[in-house]
XYZ file of C-alpha atoms in Angstrom:
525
model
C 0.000 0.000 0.000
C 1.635 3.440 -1.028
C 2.416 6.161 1.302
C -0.613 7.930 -0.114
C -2.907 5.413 0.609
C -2.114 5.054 4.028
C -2.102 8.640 5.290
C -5.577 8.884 3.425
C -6.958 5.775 5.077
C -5.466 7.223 8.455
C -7.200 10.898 8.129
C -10.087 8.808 7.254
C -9.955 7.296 10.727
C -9.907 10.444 12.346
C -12.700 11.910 10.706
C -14.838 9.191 12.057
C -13.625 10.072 15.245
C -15.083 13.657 14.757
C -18.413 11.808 14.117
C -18.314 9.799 17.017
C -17.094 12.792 19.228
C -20.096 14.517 18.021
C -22.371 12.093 18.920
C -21.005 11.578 22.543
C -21.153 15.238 22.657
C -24.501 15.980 21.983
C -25.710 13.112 24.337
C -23.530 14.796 27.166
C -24.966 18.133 26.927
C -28.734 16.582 26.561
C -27.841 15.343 30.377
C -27.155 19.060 31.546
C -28.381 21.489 28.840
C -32.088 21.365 30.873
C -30.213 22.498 34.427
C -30.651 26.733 33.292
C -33.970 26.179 31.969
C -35.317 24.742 35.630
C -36.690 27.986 36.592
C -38.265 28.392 33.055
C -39.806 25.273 33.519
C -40.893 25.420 36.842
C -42.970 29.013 35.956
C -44.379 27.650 32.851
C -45.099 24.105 33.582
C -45.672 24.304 37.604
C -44.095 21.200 38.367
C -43.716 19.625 42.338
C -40.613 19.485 43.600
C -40.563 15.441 43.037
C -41.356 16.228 39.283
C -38.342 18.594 39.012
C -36.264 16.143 40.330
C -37.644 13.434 37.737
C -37.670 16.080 34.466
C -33.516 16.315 35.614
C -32.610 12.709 36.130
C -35.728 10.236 33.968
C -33.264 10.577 30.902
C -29.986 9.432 32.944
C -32.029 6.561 34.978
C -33.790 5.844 31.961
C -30.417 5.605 29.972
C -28.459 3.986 32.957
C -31.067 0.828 32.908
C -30.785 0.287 29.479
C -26.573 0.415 28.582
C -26.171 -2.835 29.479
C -28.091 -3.978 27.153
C -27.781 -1.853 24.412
C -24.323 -2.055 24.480
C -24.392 -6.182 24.073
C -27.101 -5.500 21.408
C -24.300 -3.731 19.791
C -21.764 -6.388 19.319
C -24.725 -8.626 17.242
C -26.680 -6.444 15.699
C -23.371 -3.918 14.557
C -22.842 -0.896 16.223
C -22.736 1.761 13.397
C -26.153 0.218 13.119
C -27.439 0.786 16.146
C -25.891 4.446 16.268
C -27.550 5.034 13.406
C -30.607 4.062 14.891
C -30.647 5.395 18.069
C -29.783 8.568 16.636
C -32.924 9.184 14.293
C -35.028 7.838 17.311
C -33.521 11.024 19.447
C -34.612 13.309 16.857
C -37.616 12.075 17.102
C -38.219 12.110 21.354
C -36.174 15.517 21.042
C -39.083 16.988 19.378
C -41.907 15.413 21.774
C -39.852 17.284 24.815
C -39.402 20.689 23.321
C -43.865 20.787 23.120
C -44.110 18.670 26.097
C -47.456 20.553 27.679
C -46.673 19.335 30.918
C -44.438 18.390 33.545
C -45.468 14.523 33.220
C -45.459 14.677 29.586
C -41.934 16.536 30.073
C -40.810 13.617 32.157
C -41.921 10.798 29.303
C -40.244 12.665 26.835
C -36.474 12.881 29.138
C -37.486 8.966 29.201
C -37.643 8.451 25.577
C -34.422 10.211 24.470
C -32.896 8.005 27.595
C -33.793 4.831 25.310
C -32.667 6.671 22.215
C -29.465 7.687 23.785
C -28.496 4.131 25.038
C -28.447 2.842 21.719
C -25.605 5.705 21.094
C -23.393 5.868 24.013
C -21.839 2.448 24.368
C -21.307 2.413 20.212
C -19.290 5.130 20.190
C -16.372 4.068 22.275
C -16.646 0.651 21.103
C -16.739 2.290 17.412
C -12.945 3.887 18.547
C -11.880 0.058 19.136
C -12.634 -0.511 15.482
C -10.858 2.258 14.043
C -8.055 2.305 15.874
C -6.280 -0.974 16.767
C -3.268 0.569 17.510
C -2.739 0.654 21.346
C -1.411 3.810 21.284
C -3.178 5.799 18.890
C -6.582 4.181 20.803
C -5.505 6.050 23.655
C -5.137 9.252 22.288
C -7.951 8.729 20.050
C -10.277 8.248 23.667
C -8.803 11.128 25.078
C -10.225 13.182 22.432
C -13.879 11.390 22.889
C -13.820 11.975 26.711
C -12.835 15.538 26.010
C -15.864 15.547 23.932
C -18.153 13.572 26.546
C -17.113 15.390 29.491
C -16.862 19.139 27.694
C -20.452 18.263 26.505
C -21.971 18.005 30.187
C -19.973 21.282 31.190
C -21.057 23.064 27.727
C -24.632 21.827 28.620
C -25.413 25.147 30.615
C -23.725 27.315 28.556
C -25.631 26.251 25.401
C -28.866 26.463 27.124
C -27.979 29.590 28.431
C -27.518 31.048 25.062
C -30.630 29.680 23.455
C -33.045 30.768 26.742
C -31.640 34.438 26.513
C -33.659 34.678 23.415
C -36.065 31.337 23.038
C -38.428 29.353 25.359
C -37.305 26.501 27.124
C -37.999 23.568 24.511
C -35.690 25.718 22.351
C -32.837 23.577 24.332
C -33.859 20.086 22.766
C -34.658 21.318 19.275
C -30.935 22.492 19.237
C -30.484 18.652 18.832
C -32.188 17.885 15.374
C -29.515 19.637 13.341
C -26.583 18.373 14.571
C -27.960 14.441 14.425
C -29.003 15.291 11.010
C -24.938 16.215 10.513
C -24.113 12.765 12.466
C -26.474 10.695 10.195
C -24.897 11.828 7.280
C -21.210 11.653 8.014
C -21.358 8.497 10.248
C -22.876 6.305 7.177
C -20.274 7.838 4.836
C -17.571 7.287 7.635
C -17.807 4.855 9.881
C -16.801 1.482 9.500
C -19.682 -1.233 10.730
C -18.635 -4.077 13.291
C -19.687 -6.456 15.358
C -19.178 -9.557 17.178
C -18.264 -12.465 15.066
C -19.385 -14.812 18.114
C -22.120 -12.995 20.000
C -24.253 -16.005 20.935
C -27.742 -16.169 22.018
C -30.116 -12.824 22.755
C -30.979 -13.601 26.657
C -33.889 -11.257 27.507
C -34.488 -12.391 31.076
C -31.185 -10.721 31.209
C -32.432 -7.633 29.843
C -35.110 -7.364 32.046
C -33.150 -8.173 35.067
C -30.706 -5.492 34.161
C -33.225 -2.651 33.896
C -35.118 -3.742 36.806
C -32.403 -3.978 38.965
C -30.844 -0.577 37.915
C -34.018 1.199 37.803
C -35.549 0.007 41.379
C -31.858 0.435 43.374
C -31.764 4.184 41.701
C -35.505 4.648 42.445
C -35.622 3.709 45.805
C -32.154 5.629 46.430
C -33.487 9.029 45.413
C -36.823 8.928 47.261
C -34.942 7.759 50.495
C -32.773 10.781 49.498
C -35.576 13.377 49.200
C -38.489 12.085 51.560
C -36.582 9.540 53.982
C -35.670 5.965 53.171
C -38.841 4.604 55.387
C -41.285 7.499 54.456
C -43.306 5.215 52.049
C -43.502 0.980 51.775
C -42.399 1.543 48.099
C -38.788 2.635 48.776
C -37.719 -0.146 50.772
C -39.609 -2.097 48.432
C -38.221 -0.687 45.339
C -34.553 -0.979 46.767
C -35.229 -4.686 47.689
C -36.541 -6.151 44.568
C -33.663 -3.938 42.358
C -31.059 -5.298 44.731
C -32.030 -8.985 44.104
C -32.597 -8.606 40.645
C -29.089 -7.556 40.427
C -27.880 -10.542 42.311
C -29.963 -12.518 39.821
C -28.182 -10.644 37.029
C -25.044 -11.616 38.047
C -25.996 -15.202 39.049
C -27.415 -15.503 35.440
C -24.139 -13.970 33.303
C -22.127 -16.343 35.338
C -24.078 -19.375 34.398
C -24.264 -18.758 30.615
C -21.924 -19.721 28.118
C -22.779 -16.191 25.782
C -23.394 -13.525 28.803
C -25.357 -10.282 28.418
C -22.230 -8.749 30.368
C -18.976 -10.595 31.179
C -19.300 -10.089 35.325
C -15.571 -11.848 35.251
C -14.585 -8.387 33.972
C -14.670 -6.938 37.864
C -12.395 -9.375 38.960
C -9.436 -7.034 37.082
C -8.628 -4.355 39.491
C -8.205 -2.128 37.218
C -11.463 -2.411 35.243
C -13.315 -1.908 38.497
C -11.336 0.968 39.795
C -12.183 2.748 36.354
C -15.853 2.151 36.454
C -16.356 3.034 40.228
C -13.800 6.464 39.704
C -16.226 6.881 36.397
C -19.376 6.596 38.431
C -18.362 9.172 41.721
C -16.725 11.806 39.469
C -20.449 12.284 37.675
C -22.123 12.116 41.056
C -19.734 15.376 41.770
C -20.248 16.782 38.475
C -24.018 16.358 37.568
C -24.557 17.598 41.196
C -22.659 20.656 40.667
C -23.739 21.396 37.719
C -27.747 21.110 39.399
C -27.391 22.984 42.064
C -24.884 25.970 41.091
C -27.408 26.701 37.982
C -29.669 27.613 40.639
C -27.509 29.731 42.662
C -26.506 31.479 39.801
C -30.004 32.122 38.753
C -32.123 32.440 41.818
C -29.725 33.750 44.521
C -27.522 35.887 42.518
C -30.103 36.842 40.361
C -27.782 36.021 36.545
C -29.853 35.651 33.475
C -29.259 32.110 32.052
C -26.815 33.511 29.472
C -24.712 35.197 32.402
C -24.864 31.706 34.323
C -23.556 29.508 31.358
C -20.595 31.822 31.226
C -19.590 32.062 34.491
C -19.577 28.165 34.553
C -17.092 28.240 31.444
C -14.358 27.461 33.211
C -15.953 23.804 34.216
C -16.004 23.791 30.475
C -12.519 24.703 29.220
C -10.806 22.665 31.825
C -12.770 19.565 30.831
C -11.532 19.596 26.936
C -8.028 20.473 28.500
C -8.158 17.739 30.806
C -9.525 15.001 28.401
C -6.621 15.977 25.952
C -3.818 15.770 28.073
C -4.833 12.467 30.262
C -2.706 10.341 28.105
C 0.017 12.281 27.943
C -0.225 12.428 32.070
C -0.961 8.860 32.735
C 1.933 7.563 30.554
C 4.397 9.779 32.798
C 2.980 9.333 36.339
C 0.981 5.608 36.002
C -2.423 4.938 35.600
C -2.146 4.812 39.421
C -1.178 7.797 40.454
C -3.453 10.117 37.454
C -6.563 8.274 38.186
C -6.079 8.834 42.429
C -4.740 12.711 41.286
C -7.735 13.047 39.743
C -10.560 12.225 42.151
C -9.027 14.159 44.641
C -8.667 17.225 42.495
C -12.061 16.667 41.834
C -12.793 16.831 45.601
C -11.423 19.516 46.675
C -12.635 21.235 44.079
C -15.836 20.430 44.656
C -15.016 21.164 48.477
C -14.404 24.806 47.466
C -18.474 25.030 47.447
C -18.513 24.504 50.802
C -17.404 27.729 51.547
C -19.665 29.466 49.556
C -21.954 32.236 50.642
C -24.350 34.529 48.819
C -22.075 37.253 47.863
C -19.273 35.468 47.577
C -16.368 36.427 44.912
C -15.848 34.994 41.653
C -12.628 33.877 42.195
C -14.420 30.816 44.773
C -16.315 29.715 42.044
C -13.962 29.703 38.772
C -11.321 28.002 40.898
C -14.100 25.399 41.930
C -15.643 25.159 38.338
C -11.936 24.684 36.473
C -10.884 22.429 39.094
C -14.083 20.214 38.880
C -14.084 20.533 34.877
C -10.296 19.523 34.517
C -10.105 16.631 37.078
C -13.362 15.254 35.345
C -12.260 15.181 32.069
C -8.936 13.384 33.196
C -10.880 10.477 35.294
C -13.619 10.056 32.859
C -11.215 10.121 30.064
C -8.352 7.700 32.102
C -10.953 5.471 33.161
C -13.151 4.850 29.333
C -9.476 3.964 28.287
C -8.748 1.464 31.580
C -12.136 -0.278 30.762
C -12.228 -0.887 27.015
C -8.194 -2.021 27.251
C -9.247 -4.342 30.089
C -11.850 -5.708 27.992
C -11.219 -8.772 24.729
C -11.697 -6.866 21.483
C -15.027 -9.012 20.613
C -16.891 -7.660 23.889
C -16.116 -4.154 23.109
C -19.598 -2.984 23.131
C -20.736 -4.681 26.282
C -17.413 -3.096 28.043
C -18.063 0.289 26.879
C -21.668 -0.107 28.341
C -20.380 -1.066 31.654
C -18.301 2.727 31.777
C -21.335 4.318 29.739
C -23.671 2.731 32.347
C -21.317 4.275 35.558
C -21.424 7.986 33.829
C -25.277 8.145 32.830
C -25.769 6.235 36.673
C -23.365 8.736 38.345
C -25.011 11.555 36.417
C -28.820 10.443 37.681
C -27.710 9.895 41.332
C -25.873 13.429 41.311
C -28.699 14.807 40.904
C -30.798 12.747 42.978
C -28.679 12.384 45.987
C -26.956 16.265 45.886
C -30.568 17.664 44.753
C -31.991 15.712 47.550
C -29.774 16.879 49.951
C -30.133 20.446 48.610
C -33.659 20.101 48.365
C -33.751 18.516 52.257
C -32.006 21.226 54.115
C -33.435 23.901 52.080
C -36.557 22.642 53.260
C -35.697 22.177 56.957
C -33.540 25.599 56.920
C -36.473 27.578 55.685
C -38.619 30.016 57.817
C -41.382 31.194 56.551
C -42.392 34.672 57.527
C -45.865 35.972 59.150
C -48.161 36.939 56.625
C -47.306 34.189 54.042
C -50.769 32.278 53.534
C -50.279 28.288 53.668
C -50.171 27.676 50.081
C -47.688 29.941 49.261
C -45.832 28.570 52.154
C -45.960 25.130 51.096
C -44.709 26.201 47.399
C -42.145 27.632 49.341
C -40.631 24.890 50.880
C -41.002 22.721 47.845
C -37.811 24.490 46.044
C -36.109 27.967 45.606
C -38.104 27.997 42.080
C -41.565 27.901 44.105
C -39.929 30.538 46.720
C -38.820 33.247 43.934
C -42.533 32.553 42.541
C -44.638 32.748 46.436
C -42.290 35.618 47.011
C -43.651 37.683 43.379
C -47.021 37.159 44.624
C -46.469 38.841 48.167
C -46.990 42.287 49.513
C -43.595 43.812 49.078
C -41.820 43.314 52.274
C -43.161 40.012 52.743
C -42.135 38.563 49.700
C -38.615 40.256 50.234
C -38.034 38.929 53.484
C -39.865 35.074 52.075
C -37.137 35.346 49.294
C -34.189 36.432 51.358
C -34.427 33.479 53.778
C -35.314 30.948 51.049
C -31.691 31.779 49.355
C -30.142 31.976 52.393
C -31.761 28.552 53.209
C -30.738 27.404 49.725
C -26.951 28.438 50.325
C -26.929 26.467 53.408
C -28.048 23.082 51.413
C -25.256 23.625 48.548
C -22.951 24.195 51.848
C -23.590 20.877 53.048
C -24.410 18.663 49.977
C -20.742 20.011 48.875
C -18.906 18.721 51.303
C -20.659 15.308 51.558
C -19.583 15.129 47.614
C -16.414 16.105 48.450
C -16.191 13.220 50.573
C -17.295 10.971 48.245
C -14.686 11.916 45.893
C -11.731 11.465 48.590
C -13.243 7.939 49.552
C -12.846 6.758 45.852
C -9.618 8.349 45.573
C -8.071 6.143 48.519
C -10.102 3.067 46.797
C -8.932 3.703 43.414
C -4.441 3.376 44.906
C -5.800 0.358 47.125
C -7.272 -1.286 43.577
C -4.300 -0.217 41.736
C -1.461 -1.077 43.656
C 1.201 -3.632 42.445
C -0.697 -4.073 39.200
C 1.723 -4.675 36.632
C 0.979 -2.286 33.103
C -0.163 0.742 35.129
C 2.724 2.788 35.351
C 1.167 3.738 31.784
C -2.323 4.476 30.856
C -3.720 1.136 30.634
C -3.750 0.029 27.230
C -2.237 3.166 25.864
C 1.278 1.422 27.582
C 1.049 -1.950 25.849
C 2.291 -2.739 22.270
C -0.091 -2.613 19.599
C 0.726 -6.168 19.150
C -0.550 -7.258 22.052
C -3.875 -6.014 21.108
C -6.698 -8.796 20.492
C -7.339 -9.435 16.561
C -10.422 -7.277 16.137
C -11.644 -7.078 12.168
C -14.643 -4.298 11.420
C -16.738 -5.709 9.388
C -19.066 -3.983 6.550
């Protein structure tokens, strides 16, 4: 093959790496783009504070239940397929939540493009597998895709910030039917199709078990998180039945010869410190990014365009950080970037502990680039740790299991930080004299229903209703930052006990081994 030839078949390569980055991309900032337009939604469509939670995180459970599976429907069916797919089926559920007339309809819509956009998220990375066998140039090529995944949830604000400064809120998911239109195009032109030359039989008791399981633990963890784990015989219910459809899972994939998901893959050390560093750096992301488009908004009184900017920094530092984690890991170890990360991440996100009303800037860029940067390097270290841990032929299923921990860590960051927030807002509130009960009640629901019972107050009433509700609402981020915080610091001390004395990680997993040493892998199509 001439010189020519190669160099074209090479570029060729890369440009399907620009398709696949924009599909990851646009998924990503679907998971955040709705956090500016809360208040919009909550004056237009009234929703109770349960429903706000569910309009944030129905697409990420949703989405979370369903990788598994999607992602081992993949490797049979062919992923460039299923992208494919998926990706005309988000159009469609893009365009059902941008004229949702309510909150519930609103909810079934986030629900729909969480189906759509399981079908897309495990294909991509497995799709990088297939274009790049070399070790080397895989790594560098996932670096770029994690930039793009994890700039997408940080760019998520920013975007909807942009559109809401001049177009209602459903202008945020019709933003989405020109770029897939781009993807359709260029992915059939460039992307090669493959799949797994072995992938056995299609179990659907596994399927179900999966989503059950997934679904019910999540469930039962966010009400027990918002209303007490005990407060209703469906959340201990809920948790109970997920939990032992899980164990069922696992018993099942263990017994068959052609599993759903490869369980054995846990047993590395290093594919289960990615996935559990992948999963509790979203929970600190997704929450920040919930509950600081709030503050912005409703205690320091931004317009949604001034919010998006001032979280810019979470932005840039997540493209820088997905760029250089190769680079990093292959200098320092797998080990040591991975452990870095998470508690960068943490402190970063223990910054918003300190924060007050009027606080400066200077807090919250440092917190926002810290949390932006460190996220882009585990996210990015750990996709590459989990598809090189992984044989060639299970690519898909792999990349569902680290798909699976972001769109999971993404849902409970907003369930369990919103919770909290929403808890000791709740609690921390006093409602003045003079506020009738129904305003009161809105009131305590969220910040949203406080700025709105405030409006409808006698002046001094309302002024004093709204000055304790941010003050209340302050308090929460105070405290749901630091229990983040520590959730970051615990996986950082979990992630060096996984990785110690493991041979290969003083290099970023498979970017450190020899492209010969990479499984035969042929794309087929």
């Amino acid at each position: 093959m001439t010189g020519t030839h190669v160099q074209a078949r090479a570029q060729h390569r890369w440009a399907g790496l620009g398709v696949l980055v924009l599909a990851v991309t646009l998924v990503a900032v679907d998971a955040t783009v709705l956090s500016l337009a809360i208040p919009s939604i909550s004056e237009t469509l009234r929703p109770s504070g349960t429903q706000l939670l569910w309009i944030g995180d129905a697409y990420s459970f949703v989405l979370a239940g369903l990788l598994v599976s999607m992602g081992a429907l993949s490797d049979r069916v062919g992923r460039k397929r299923l992208l494919l797919l998926g990706s005309t089926a988000f159009g469609a559920a893009s365009v059902l939540a941008a004229y949702a007339p309510g909150p519930g309809w609103l909810i079934l819509a986030r629900a729909l493009l969480g189906v759509a956009g399981a079908t897309i998220m495990p294909s991509t990375l497995s799709l990088i597998r297939a274009l790049f066998p070399d070790a080397r140039e895989r790594a560098t090529a996932i670096g770029i895709w994690g930039a793009g995944a994890t700039a997408g949830a940080a760019l998520g604000p920013l975007v909807g910030g942009l559109l809401l400064e001049h177009f209602w809120w459903g202008s945020v998911f019709l933003l989405n039917l020109p770029v897939l239109a781009l993807l359709l195009v260029l992915g059939a032109w460039l992307l090669p199709e493959s799949r797994n030359p072995r992938p056995g039989r299609w179990d659907t008791l596994s399927v179900v078990l999966s989503m059950a399981g997934v679904i019910g633990v999540v469930y039962a963890v966010k009400e027990a998180a918002a209303h007490g784990p005990f407060a209703e015989p469906a959340v201990p219910a809920a948790f109970l039945a997920g939990a032992a459809a899980l164990a069922l899972f696992v018993r099942r994939q263990l017994r068959l010869t052609a599993p759903l998901l490869d369980v054995r893959l846990f047993a590395d050390r290093r594919f289960t410190a990615a996935v559990v560093g992948s999963l509790t750096s979203l929970i600190g992301l997704s929450g920040v990014v919930f509950f600081m488009s709030q503050y912005l908004q409703l205690v320091r009184g931004m317009s949604p365009l001034e919010a998006g900017v001032a979280e810019m920094p979470a932005f840039v530092g997540a493209v820088v950080g997905g760029l250089l984690t190769a680079g990093l890991a292959r200098r320092t170890g797998a080990r040591f970037t991975l452990t870095a990360g998470l508690l960068a991440m943490g402190a970063g996100i223990a910054l918003l502990g300190l924060l007050h009303r009027d606080s400066t800037y200077l807090l919250l860029g440092a917190a926002f680039l810290a949390v932006g940067t460190a996220e882009g390097v585990v996210y990015t270290l750990a996709s590459d740790l989990v598809l090189g841990a992984a044989p060639a032929e299970k690519a898909g299923a792999a990349s569902a299991v680290s798909e699976t921990a972001y769109e999971l860590g993404t849902a409970l960051g907003i369930a369990l930080v919103g919770s909290v927030v929403t808890a000791i807002y709740a609690g921390a509130l006093g409602v003045p004299g003079g506020v009738d009960a129904a305003a009161a009640a809105r009131a305590r629901e969220s910040i949203g229903g406080a700025v709105q019972s405030a409006a409808s107050l006698p002046g001094p009433v309302g002024a004093r209703l709204l000055d304790d509700a941010r003050l209340a609402f302050v308090h929460g981020v105070n405290v749901a930052a630091w229990l983040a915080a520590a959730l970051l610091l615990a996986s950082a001390g979990l992630a060096w006990w996984l990785l110690r004395g493991r041979p290969g990680t003083a290099a970023a997993g498979p970017a450190a081994e020899p492209a010969a040493a990479e499984p035969a892998h042929q794309p087929v199509g």
